[in-house]
Amino acid sequence: MAEFNPEIQTENLAFDESELVKCGACGRLNPPSRPECLYCGGAIESSPAVKLELRALEAWEKGFNLIATGREGIDIDGISAMLHVEREFVSRVAGAADPLPIARVESPNAAETAAERLRALGLRTSVVSDAELNGGGPPLRLAGMEFAVGGIGLRAFVSGDVIRHDVDDLALIVVGSLSRSRVDEHERQTRADSRLTDVSTSFADEPVVDIYFRDSTSGFRIPYSGFDFSMLEQEKSYIGTENLNRLVDKLAALAPQTKIVSDYRSLRGVLGVVWPIEPKRQAHGLRRSGFGRPEFVSVSTTSNLEQFSKYSRLRRFFL
């Protein structure tokens, strides 16, 4: 073990040998902040007095989400220090009436350890994996809907097949929005330097509605565009967003037992702490512009599609 050298270090960051914890599976010593063995991946029992180190996951990694479900004498400052998040975020999540994610970790062992620490700090959580929230893919996109006595017909966007459900089986409606942005950058390079010659941006924010029936967890998605609102008949408006609102009202009237969730927009910042919306950048290589001058073109895009889909499935999971 490397010794502390005050000439090159301001503080001793290493654990003392007496603090290391032996893995019950392979017998090797590990830092007490590790929920899993560095060598074999086995669970590590660490002291509650030691700060749990939870690394931020990449969007592509399969994680495990800690969902806040209740509080009892919560220690907001303690949770803030443990998770390395702002206390305002902890207060917002812990004080919410409905379940919200407070952390996303890399493994079941890390989730179990973190859940135990949070419970000791007064916050009850449930562990839900990304796989459970994914549910085999996004909700099935719909192209239209038809109403019959006691029933609803859902027309799939791609196949055109009509899937029928009883109105009384409608359980949940989640109202949200899908936001997409795109930035195109054109850069001209010379032997001396490089400079931007053109930047173009575009942004779209469209309402969307997910609906779930009692016998299904995958759900159906009603988009703002590409959906036939003719089932509204005389109630149909020339404004697409108004049609979506009227369809939600009609479904709520036909199935008054249905729970309606419409708080996604107000929660986007809170959800972004655990499920961040990360830009994706793609280089398109050299392209010729006016007078045959070559330019490098790159495109950056962002979308909240995955975040909204996770939140929608989360509300179905805890229905």
mmCIF file of C-alpha atoms in Angstrom:
data_model
loop_
_atom_site.group_PDB
_atom_site.id
_atom_site.type_symbol
_atom_site.label_atom_id
_atom_site.label_comp_id
_atom_site.label_asym_id
_atom_site.label_seq_id
_atom_site.Cartn_x
_atom_site.Cartn_y
_atom_site.Cartn_z
ATOM 1 C CA MET A 1 0.000 0.000 0.000
ATOM 2 C CA ALA A 2 1.330 3.428 -0.972
ATOM 3 C CA GLU A 3 2.263 5.606 1.987
ATOM 4 C CA PHE A 4 1.078 9.165 2.482
ATOM 5 C CA ASN A 5 3.643 11.693 1.204
ATOM 6 C CA PRO A 6 2.924 15.254 2.458
ATOM 7 C CA GLU A 7 5.325 16.685 -0.117
ATOM 8 C CA ILE A 8 3.051 15.709 -3.005
ATOM 9 C CA GLN A 9 -0.336 15.228 -1.262
ATOM 10 C CA THR A 10 -2.452 17.665 0.736
ATOM 11 C CA GLU A 11 -4.343 14.855 2.480
ATOM 12 C CA ASN A 12 -4.218 11.102 2.859
ATOM 13 C CA LEU A 13 -6.884 9.709 0.536
ATOM 14 C CA ALA A 14 -6.064 6.055 1.083
ATOM 15 C CA PHE A 15 -7.787 3.833 3.629
ATOM 16 C CA ASP A 16 -5.750 2.472 6.493
ATOM 17 C CA GLU A 17 -5.050 -1.248 6.273
ATOM 18 C CA SER A 18 -7.154 -1.811 9.393
ATOM 19 C CA GLU A 19 -10.163 -0.279 7.583
ATOM 20 C CA LEU A 20 -10.078 -2.650 4.624
ATOM 21 C CA VAL A 21 -12.818 -5.271 4.434
ATOM 22 C CA LYS A 22 -12.265 -8.878 3.429
ATOM 23 C CA CYS A 23 -14.511 -10.252 0.689
ATOM 24 C CA GLY A 24 -16.451 -13.261 1.925
ATOM 25 C CA ALA A 25 -16.236 -14.904 -1.498
ATOM 26 C CA CYS A 26 -12.577 -14.587 -2.534
ATOM 27 C CA GLY A 27 -10.949 -13.399 0.698
ATOM 28 C CA ARG A 28 -9.235 -10.342 -0.810
ATOM 29 C CA LEU A 29 -9.173 -6.960 0.896
ATOM 30 C CA ASN A 30 -11.315 -4.129 -0.420
ATOM 31 C CA PRO A 31 -11.985 -0.471 0.468
ATOM 32 C CA PRO A 32 -14.941 -0.295 2.898
ATOM 33 C CA SER A 33 -16.729 2.145 0.569
ATOM 34 C CA ARG A 34 -17.106 -0.552 -2.079
ATOM 35 C CA PRO A 35 -20.504 -2.331 -2.279
ATOM 36 C CA GLU A 36 -18.875 -5.076 -4.375
ATOM 37 C CA CYS A 37 -15.515 -6.810 -4.427
ATOM 38 C CA LEU A 38 -13.004 -5.287 -6.852
ATOM 39 C CA TYR A 39 -11.791 -8.756 -7.785
ATOM 40 C CA CYS A 40 -14.734 -11.166 -7.892
ATOM 41 C CA GLY A 41 -17.792 -8.904 -7.749
ATOM 42 C CA GLY A 42 -19.104 -10.399 -4.515
ATOM 43 C CA ALA A 43 -21.095 -8.293 -2.040
ATOM 44 C CA ILE A 44 -19.057 -6.355 0.534
ATOM 45 C CA GLU A 45 -20.393 -5.588 3.991
ATOM 46 C CA SER A 46 -19.168 -2.108 4.908
ATOM 47 C CA SER A 47 -19.608 -0.033 8.020
ATOM 48 C CA PRO A 48 -22.440 2.548 7.950
ATOM 49 C CA ALA A 49 -19.903 5.091 9.226
ATOM 50 C CA VAL A 50 -17.982 4.905 5.950
ATOM 51 C CA LYS A 51 -19.234 7.064 3.076
ATOM 52 C CA LEU A 52 -20.641 4.960 0.263
ATOM 53 C CA GLU A 53 -19.007 5.748 -3.074
ATOM 54 C CA LEU A 54 -21.545 5.595 -5.902
ATOM 55 C CA ARG A 55 -20.274 6.401 -9.372
ATOM 56 C CA ALA A 56 -22.385 8.123 -11.999
ATOM 57 C CA LEU A 57 -23.512 5.707 -14.695
ATOM 58 C CA GLU A 58 -23.417 6.285 -18.409
ATOM 59 C CA ALA A 59 -26.779 6.370 -20.181
ATOM 60 C CA TRP A 60 -26.032 3.096 -22.016
ATOM 61 C CA GLU A 61 -25.248 1.142 -18.833
ATOM 62 C CA LYS A 62 -27.905 -1.084 -17.298
ATOM 63 C CA GLY A 63 -28.548 0.401 -13.891
ATOM 64 C CA PHE A 64 -30.716 -0.082 -10.833
ATOM 65 C CA ASN A 65 -32.889 2.791 -9.676
ATOM 66 C CA LEU A 66 -33.590 3.681 -6.058
ATOM 67 C CA ILE A 67 -37.147 5.003 -5.940
ATOM 68 C CA ALA A 68 -38.176 7.060 -2.905
ATOM 69 C CA THR A 69 -41.442 5.681 -1.514
ATOM 70 C CA GLY A 70 -41.726 7.123 2.009
ATOM 71 C CA ARG A 71 -40.026 9.089 4.766
ATOM 72 C CA GLU A 72 -39.736 8.945 8.537
ATOM 73 C CA GLY A 73 -37.669 11.636 10.294
ATOM 74 C CA ILE A 74 -35.503 12.048 7.228
ATOM 75 C CA ASP A 75 -31.924 13.362 7.468
ATOM 76 C CA ILE A 76 -31.794 15.539 4.344
ATOM 77 C CA ASP A 77 -28.215 16.688 4.891
ATOM 78 C CA GLY A 78 -27.029 13.124 5.491
ATOM 79 C CA ILE A 79 -28.646 11.862 2.281
ATOM 80 C CA SER A 80 -27.301 14.831 0.336
ATOM 81 C CA ALA A 81 -23.754 14.032 1.499
ATOM 82 C CA MET A 82 -24.157 10.312 0.845
ATOM 83 C CA LEU A 83 -25.425 10.696 -2.738
ATOM 84 C CA HIS A 84 -23.412 13.845 -3.586
ATOM 85 C CA VAL A 85 -26.550 15.760 -4.599
ATOM 86 C CA GLU A 86 -28.066 19.078 -3.572
ATOM 87 C CA ARG A 87 -30.206 19.056 -0.439
ATOM 88 C CA GLU A 88 -33.000 20.836 -2.365
ATOM 89 C CA PHE A 89 -33.173 17.827 -4.676
ATOM 90 C CA VAL A 90 -33.383 15.422 -1.715
ATOM 91 C CA SER A 91 -36.094 17.538 -0.131
ATOM 92 C CA ARG A 92 -38.114 17.630 -3.352
ATOM 93 C CA VAL A 93 -37.912 13.882 -3.980
ATOM 94 C CA ALA A 94 -38.470 12.844 -0.363
ATOM 95 C CA GLY A 95 -41.392 15.237 0.022
ATOM 96 C CA ALA A 96 -43.215 14.155 -3.133
ATOM 97 C CA ALA A 97 -46.538 12.387 -2.784
ATOM 98 C CA ASP A 98 -45.654 9.980 -5.594
ATOM 99 C CA PRO A 99 -42.562 7.777 -6.087
ATOM 100 C CA LEU A 100 -39.554 9.483 -7.687
ATOM 101 C CA PRO A 101 -35.989 8.276 -8.421
ATOM 102 C CA ILE A 102 -33.304 9.511 -6.035
ATOM 103 C CA ALA A 103 -30.305 7.528 -7.331
ATOM 104 C CA ARG A 104 -29.229 5.118 -10.068
ATOM 105 C CA VAL A 105 -26.483 2.600 -9.302
ATOM 106 C CA GLU A 106 -24.549 -0.073 -11.116
ATOM 107 C CA SER A 107 -25.602 -3.351 -9.479
ATOM 108 C CA PRO A 108 -28.134 -5.049 -7.200
ATOM 109 C CA ASN A 109 -25.520 -5.189 -4.413
ATOM 110 C CA ALA A 110 -24.848 -1.446 -4.656
ATOM 111 C CA ALA A 111 -28.590 -0.788 -4.680
ATOM 112 C CA GLU A 112 -29.183 -2.955 -1.614
ATOM 113 C CA THR A 113 -26.348 -1.277 0.296
ATOM 114 C CA ALA A 114 -27.540 2.200 -0.673
ATOM 115 C CA ALA A 115 -31.136 1.338 0.253
ATOM 116 C CA GLU A 116 -30.003 0.221 3.721
ATOM 117 C CA ARG A 117 -28.059 3.469 4.229
ATOM 118 C CA LEU A 118 -31.019 5.554 3.069
ATOM 119 C CA ARG A 119 -33.356 3.653 5.384
ATOM 120 C CA ALA A 120 -31.046 4.466 8.293
ATOM 121 C CA LEU A 121 -31.296 8.134 7.256
ATOM 122 C CA GLY A 122 -35.093 8.018 7.282
ATOM 123 C CA LEU A 123 -35.904 7.429 3.597
ATOM 124 C CA ARG A 124 -37.614 4.263 2.379
ATOM 125 C CA THR A 125 -36.814 3.200 -1.177
ATOM 126 C CA SER A 126 -37.637 0.453 -3.639
ATOM 127 C CA VAL A 127 -35.168 -0.863 -6.216
ATOM 128 C CA VAL A 128 -36.374 -0.951 -9.820
ATOM 129 C CA SER A 129 -33.999 -1.995 -12.602
ATOM 130 C CA ASP A 130 -33.676 -0.266 -15.961
ATOM 131 C CA ALA A 131 -34.814 -3.529 -17.527
ATOM 132 C CA GLU A 132 -38.093 -3.373 -15.591
ATOM 133 C CA LEU A 133 -38.664 0.221 -16.659
ATOM 134 C CA ASN A 134 -37.802 -0.610 -20.256
ATOM 135 C CA GLY A 135 -40.458 -3.326 -20.325
ATOM 136 C CA GLY A 136 -39.265 -4.811 -23.598
ATOM 137 C CA GLY A 137 -39.262 -1.501 -25.472
ATOM 138 C CA PRO A 138 -41.204 1.761 -25.652
ATOM 139 C CA PRO A 139 -45.010 1.859 -25.578
ATOM 140 C CA LEU A 140 -46.670 0.853 -28.848
ATOM 141 C CA ARG A 141 -47.283 3.934 -30.978
ATOM 142 C CA LEU A 142 -50.879 4.446 -32.065
ATOM 143 C CA ALA A 143 -52.227 5.929 -35.293
ATOM 144 C CA GLY A 144 -55.845 6.172 -34.210
ATOM 145 C CA MET A 145 -58.538 5.096 -31.808
ATOM 146 C CA GLU A 146 -62.183 4.080 -32.050
ATOM 147 C CA PHE A 147 -64.904 3.832 -29.449
ATOM 148 C CA ALA A 148 -67.647 1.237 -29.147
ATOM 149 C CA VAL A 149 -70.100 0.446 -26.382
ATOM 150 C CA GLY A 150 -67.925 -0.471 -23.397
ATOM 151 C CA GLY A 151 -64.784 -0.835 -25.481
ATOM 152 C CA ILE A 152 -61.833 0.964 -27.060
ATOM 153 C CA GLY A 153 -60.085 -0.007 -30.305
ATOM 154 C CA LEU A 154 -56.417 0.983 -30.603
ATOM 155 C CA ARG A 155 -54.947 1.128 -34.115
ATOM 156 C CA ALA A 156 -51.216 0.425 -34.252
ATOM 157 C CA PHE A 157 -49.154 2.959 -36.222
ATOM 158 C CA VAL A 158 -46.964 0.515 -38.159
ATOM 159 C CA SER A 159 -49.113 -2.573 -38.705
ATOM 160 C CA GLY A 160 -52.563 -0.951 -38.705
ATOM 161 C CA ASP A 161 -53.849 -3.769 -36.475
ATOM 162 C CA VAL A 162 -56.661 -2.859 -34.091
ATOM 163 C CA ILE A 163 -56.210 -3.975 -30.487
ATOM 164 C CA ARG A 164 -59.378 -3.963 -28.390
ATOM 165 C CA HIS A 165 -59.747 -3.407 -24.648
ATOM 166 C CA ASP A 166 -62.642 -2.895 -22.267
ATOM 167 C CA VAL A 167 -63.060 0.698 -21.143
ATOM 168 C CA ASP A 168 -63.197 -0.454 -17.523
ATOM 169 C CA ASP A 169 -59.676 -1.903 -17.879
ATOM 170 C CA LEU A 170 -58.095 1.495 -18.588
ATOM 171 C CA ALA A 171 -55.926 2.129 -15.530
ATOM 172 C CA LEU A 172 -53.465 4.966 -16.150
ATOM 173 C CA ILE A 173 -52.970 8.001 -18.398
ATOM 174 C CA VAL A 174 -49.562 9.737 -18.341
ATOM 175 C CA VAL A 175 -49.429 13.162 -19.999
ATOM 176 C CA GLY A 176 -46.026 14.479 -21.026
ATOM 177 C CA SER A 177 -43.997 15.991 -23.833
ATOM 178 C CA LEU A 178 -41.173 14.944 -26.137
ATOM 179 C CA SER A 179 -38.471 17.553 -26.717
ATOM 180 C CA ARG A 180 -35.819 17.308 -29.408
ATOM 181 C CA SER A 181 -33.070 19.729 -30.350
ATOM 182 C CA ARG A 182 -30.452 19.689 -33.094
ATOM 183 C CA VAL A 183 -27.361 21.836 -33.678
ATOM 184 C CA ASP A 184 -25.476 21.631 -36.998
ATOM 185 C CA GLU A 185 -21.960 23.118 -36.985
ATOM 186 C CA HIS A 186 -19.890 23.800 -40.099
ATOM 187 C CA GLU A 187 -16.173 24.318 -39.475
ATOM 188 C CA ARG A 188 -13.604 25.353 -42.040
ATOM 189 C CA GLN A 189 -10.002 24.369 -41.436
ATOM 190 C CA THR A 190 -6.877 25.864 -42.926
ATOM 191 C CA ARG A 191 -3.223 25.255 -42.314
ATOM 192 C CA ALA A 192 -3.188 28.066 -39.768
ATOM 193 C CA ASP A 193 -6.414 27.577 -37.831
ATOM 194 C CA SER A 194 -10.048 26.564 -37.944
ATOM 195 C CA ARG A 195 -13.232 28.588 -37.544
ATOM 196 C CA LEU A 196 -16.977 28.091 -37.496
ATOM 197 C CA THR A 197 -18.626 29.217 -40.703
ATOM 198 C CA ASP A 198 -22.227 28.328 -39.943
ATOM 199 C CA VAL A 199 -24.366 27.110 -37.029
ATOM 200 C CA SER A 200 -28.005 26.143 -37.388
ATOM 201 C CA THR A 201 -30.322 25.056 -34.583
ATOM 202 C CA SER A 202 -33.757 23.533 -34.413
ATOM 203 C CA PHE A 203 -36.031 22.637 -31.505
ATOM 204 C CA ALA A 204 -39.336 20.842 -31.165
ATOM 205 C CA ASP A 205 -41.478 20.183 -28.110
ATOM 206 C CA GLU A 206 -44.585 18.105 -28.721
ATOM 207 C CA PRO A 207 -47.155 16.774 -26.252
ATOM 208 C CA VAL A 208 -47.558 13.023 -25.886
ATOM 209 C CA VAL A 209 -49.836 10.720 -23.904
ATOM 210 C CA ASP A 210 -49.199 7.163 -22.702
ATOM 211 C CA ILE A 211 -52.096 4.937 -21.676
ATOM 212 C CA TYR A 212 -51.993 1.660 -19.753
ATOM 213 C CA PHE A 213 -54.539 -1.070 -19.196
ATOM 214 C CA ARG A 214 -54.707 -3.324 -16.162
ATOM 215 C CA ASP A 215 -53.563 -6.438 -18.022
ATOM 216 C CA SER A 216 -50.622 -4.708 -19.740
ATOM 217 C CA THR A 217 -47.432 -3.049 -18.525
ATOM 218 C CA SER A 218 -46.000 -2.080 -21.934
ATOM 219 C CA GLY A 219 -48.632 0.559 -22.686
ATOM 220 C CA PHE A 220 -49.648 2.528 -25.767
ATOM 221 C CA ARG A 221 -48.417 5.937 -26.922
ATOM 222 C CA ILE A 222 -50.600 8.648 -28.469
ATOM 223 C CA PRO A 223 -48.374 11.135 -30.333
ATOM 224 C CA TYR A 224 -49.137 14.737 -31.187
ATOM 225 C CA SER A 225 -48.468 14.221 -34.887
ATOM 226 C CA GLY A 226 -49.461 11.313 -37.087
ATOM 227 C CA PHE A 227 -52.524 10.473 -34.987
ATOM 228 C CA ASP A 228 -56.070 10.481 -36.386
ATOM 229 C CA PHE A 229 -58.344 12.417 -34.009
ATOM 230 C CA SER A 230 -61.493 11.821 -36.084
ATOM 231 C CA MET A 231 -62.990 9.791 -33.207
ATOM 232 C CA LEU A 232 -63.611 13.123 -31.458
ATOM 233 C CA GLU A 233 -66.182 13.903 -34.175
ATOM 234 C CA GLN A 234 -67.800 17.306 -33.509
ATOM 235 C CA GLU A 235 -65.417 17.907 -30.605
ATOM 236 C CA LYS A 236 -62.396 17.856 -32.922
ATOM 237 C CA SER A 237 -60.383 21.083 -33.053
ATOM 238 C CA TYR A 238 -58.084 22.550 -35.697
ATOM 239 C CA ILE A 239 -55.365 22.733 -33.025
ATOM 240 C CA GLY A 240 -53.497 19.473 -32.486
ATOM 241 C CA THR A 241 -52.603 20.089 -28.851
ATOM 242 C CA GLU A 242 -56.231 20.870 -28.058
ATOM 243 C CA ASN A 243 -57.294 17.584 -29.662
ATOM 244 C CA LEU A 244 -54.895 15.682 -27.409
ATOM 245 C CA ASN A 245 -56.327 17.400 -24.328
ATOM 246 C CA ARG A 246 -59.882 16.668 -25.455
ATOM 247 C CA LEU A 247 -59.018 13.015 -26.049
ATOM 248 C CA VAL A 248 -57.645 12.736 -22.493
ATOM 249 C CA ASP A 249 -60.851 14.329 -21.167
ATOM 250 C CA LYS A 250 -62.956 11.905 -23.206
ATOM 251 C CA LEU A 251 -61.038 8.883 -21.920
ATOM 252 C CA ALA A 252 -61.347 10.161 -18.347
ATOM 253 C CA ALA A 253 -65.103 10.576 -18.783
ATOM 254 C CA LEU A 254 -65.493 7.075 -20.255
ATOM 255 C CA ALA A 255 -63.271 5.480 -17.578
ATOM 256 C CA PRO A 256 -63.578 7.578 -14.377
ATOM 257 C CA GLN A 257 -61.569 4.987 -12.447
ATOM 258 C CA THR A 258 -58.464 5.885 -14.469
ATOM 259 C CA LYS A 259 -55.574 7.653 -12.745
ATOM 260 C CA ILE A 260 -54.287 10.680 -14.675
ATOM 261 C CA VAL A 261 -50.671 11.822 -14.191
ATOM 262 C CA SER A 262 -49.818 15.207 -15.695
ATOM 263 C CA ASP A 263 -46.810 16.419 -13.675
ATOM 264 C CA TYR A 264 -43.986 15.340 -15.994
ATOM 265 C CA ARG A 265 -43.180 18.842 -17.273
ATOM 266 C CA SER A 266 -42.757 20.198 -13.746
ATOM 267 C CA LEU A 267 -40.535 17.250 -12.779
ATOM 268 C CA ARG A 268 -38.123 17.261 -15.712
ATOM 269 C CA GLY A 269 -35.406 19.045 -13.746
ATOM 270 C CA VAL A 270 -35.758 16.688 -10.780
ATOM 271 C CA LEU A 271 -35.740 13.599 -12.987
ATOM 272 C CA GLY A 272 -32.693 14.949 -14.819
ATOM 273 C CA VAL A 273 -30.527 14.554 -11.711
ATOM 274 C CA VAL A 274 -30.911 10.757 -11.888
ATOM 275 C CA TRP A 275 -31.904 10.372 -15.552
ATOM 276 C CA PRO A 276 -29.986 13.162 -17.318
ATOM 277 C CA ILE A 277 -30.659 14.174 -20.892
ATOM 278 C CA GLU A 278 -27.266 13.925 -22.546
ATOM 279 C CA PRO A 279 -26.421 15.369 -25.979
ATOM 280 C CA LYS A 280 -25.220 13.035 -28.706
ATOM 281 C CA ARG A 281 -22.603 14.328 -31.101
ATOM 282 C CA GLN A 282 -21.921 12.816 -34.491
ATOM 283 C CA ALA A 283 -19.307 13.900 -37.028
ATOM 284 C CA HIS A 284 -20.365 13.836 -40.662
ATOM 285 C CA GLY A 285 -16.871 14.381 -42.063
ATOM 286 C CA LEU A 286 -15.834 16.707 -44.865
ATOM 287 C CA ARG A 287 -18.394 18.339 -47.126
ATOM 288 C CA ARG A 288 -17.972 20.769 -49.981
ATOM 289 C CA SER A 289 -19.510 24.227 -49.638
ATOM 290 C CA GLY A 290 -19.508 27.230 -51.988
ATOM 291 C CA PHE A 291 -16.545 27.507 -54.327
ATOM 292 C CA GLY A 292 -15.626 23.927 -53.494
ATOM 293 C CA ARG A 293 -14.222 24.697 -50.071
ATOM 294 C CA PRO A 294 -14.268 21.696 -47.727
ATOM 295 C CA GLU A 295 -15.899 22.014 -44.322
ATOM 296 C CA PHE A 296 -16.189 19.666 -41.366
ATOM 297 C CA VAL A 297 -19.802 19.100 -40.356
ATOM 298 C CA SER A 298 -20.928 17.826 -36.953
ATOM 299 C CA VAL A 299 -24.418 17.387 -35.507
ATOM 300 C CA SER A 300 -25.395 17.467 -31.826
ATOM 301 C CA THR A 301 -28.829 16.218 -30.805
ATOM 302 C CA THR A 302 -30.722 15.898 -27.538
ATOM 303 C CA SER A 303 -33.963 14.111 -26.749
ATOM 304 C CA ASN A 304 -35.905 13.398 -23.571
ATOM 305 C CA LEU A 305 -37.552 10.314 -25.081
ATOM 306 C CA GLU A 306 -35.786 7.857 -22.767
ATOM 307 C CA GLN A 307 -36.398 9.993 -19.683
ATOM 308 C CA PHE A 308 -40.125 10.369 -20.318
ATOM 309 C CA SER A 309 -40.480 6.668 -21.161
ATOM 310 C CA LYS A 310 -38.804 5.733 -17.864
ATOM 311 C CA TYR A 311 -41.037 8.071 -15.897
ATOM 312 C CA SER A 312 -44.145 6.761 -17.647
ATOM 313 C CA ARG A 313 -43.203 3.152 -16.880
ATOM 314 C CA LEU A 314 -42.302 4.115 -13.313
ATOM 315 C CA ARG A 315 -45.832 5.403 -12.732
ATOM 316 C CA ARG A 316 -47.233 2.186 -14.202
ATOM 317 C CA PHE A 317 -44.880 0.113 -12.042
ATOM 318 C CA PHE A 318 -46.181 1.717 -8.841
ATOM 319 C CA LEU A 319 -49.832 1.924 -9.900
#
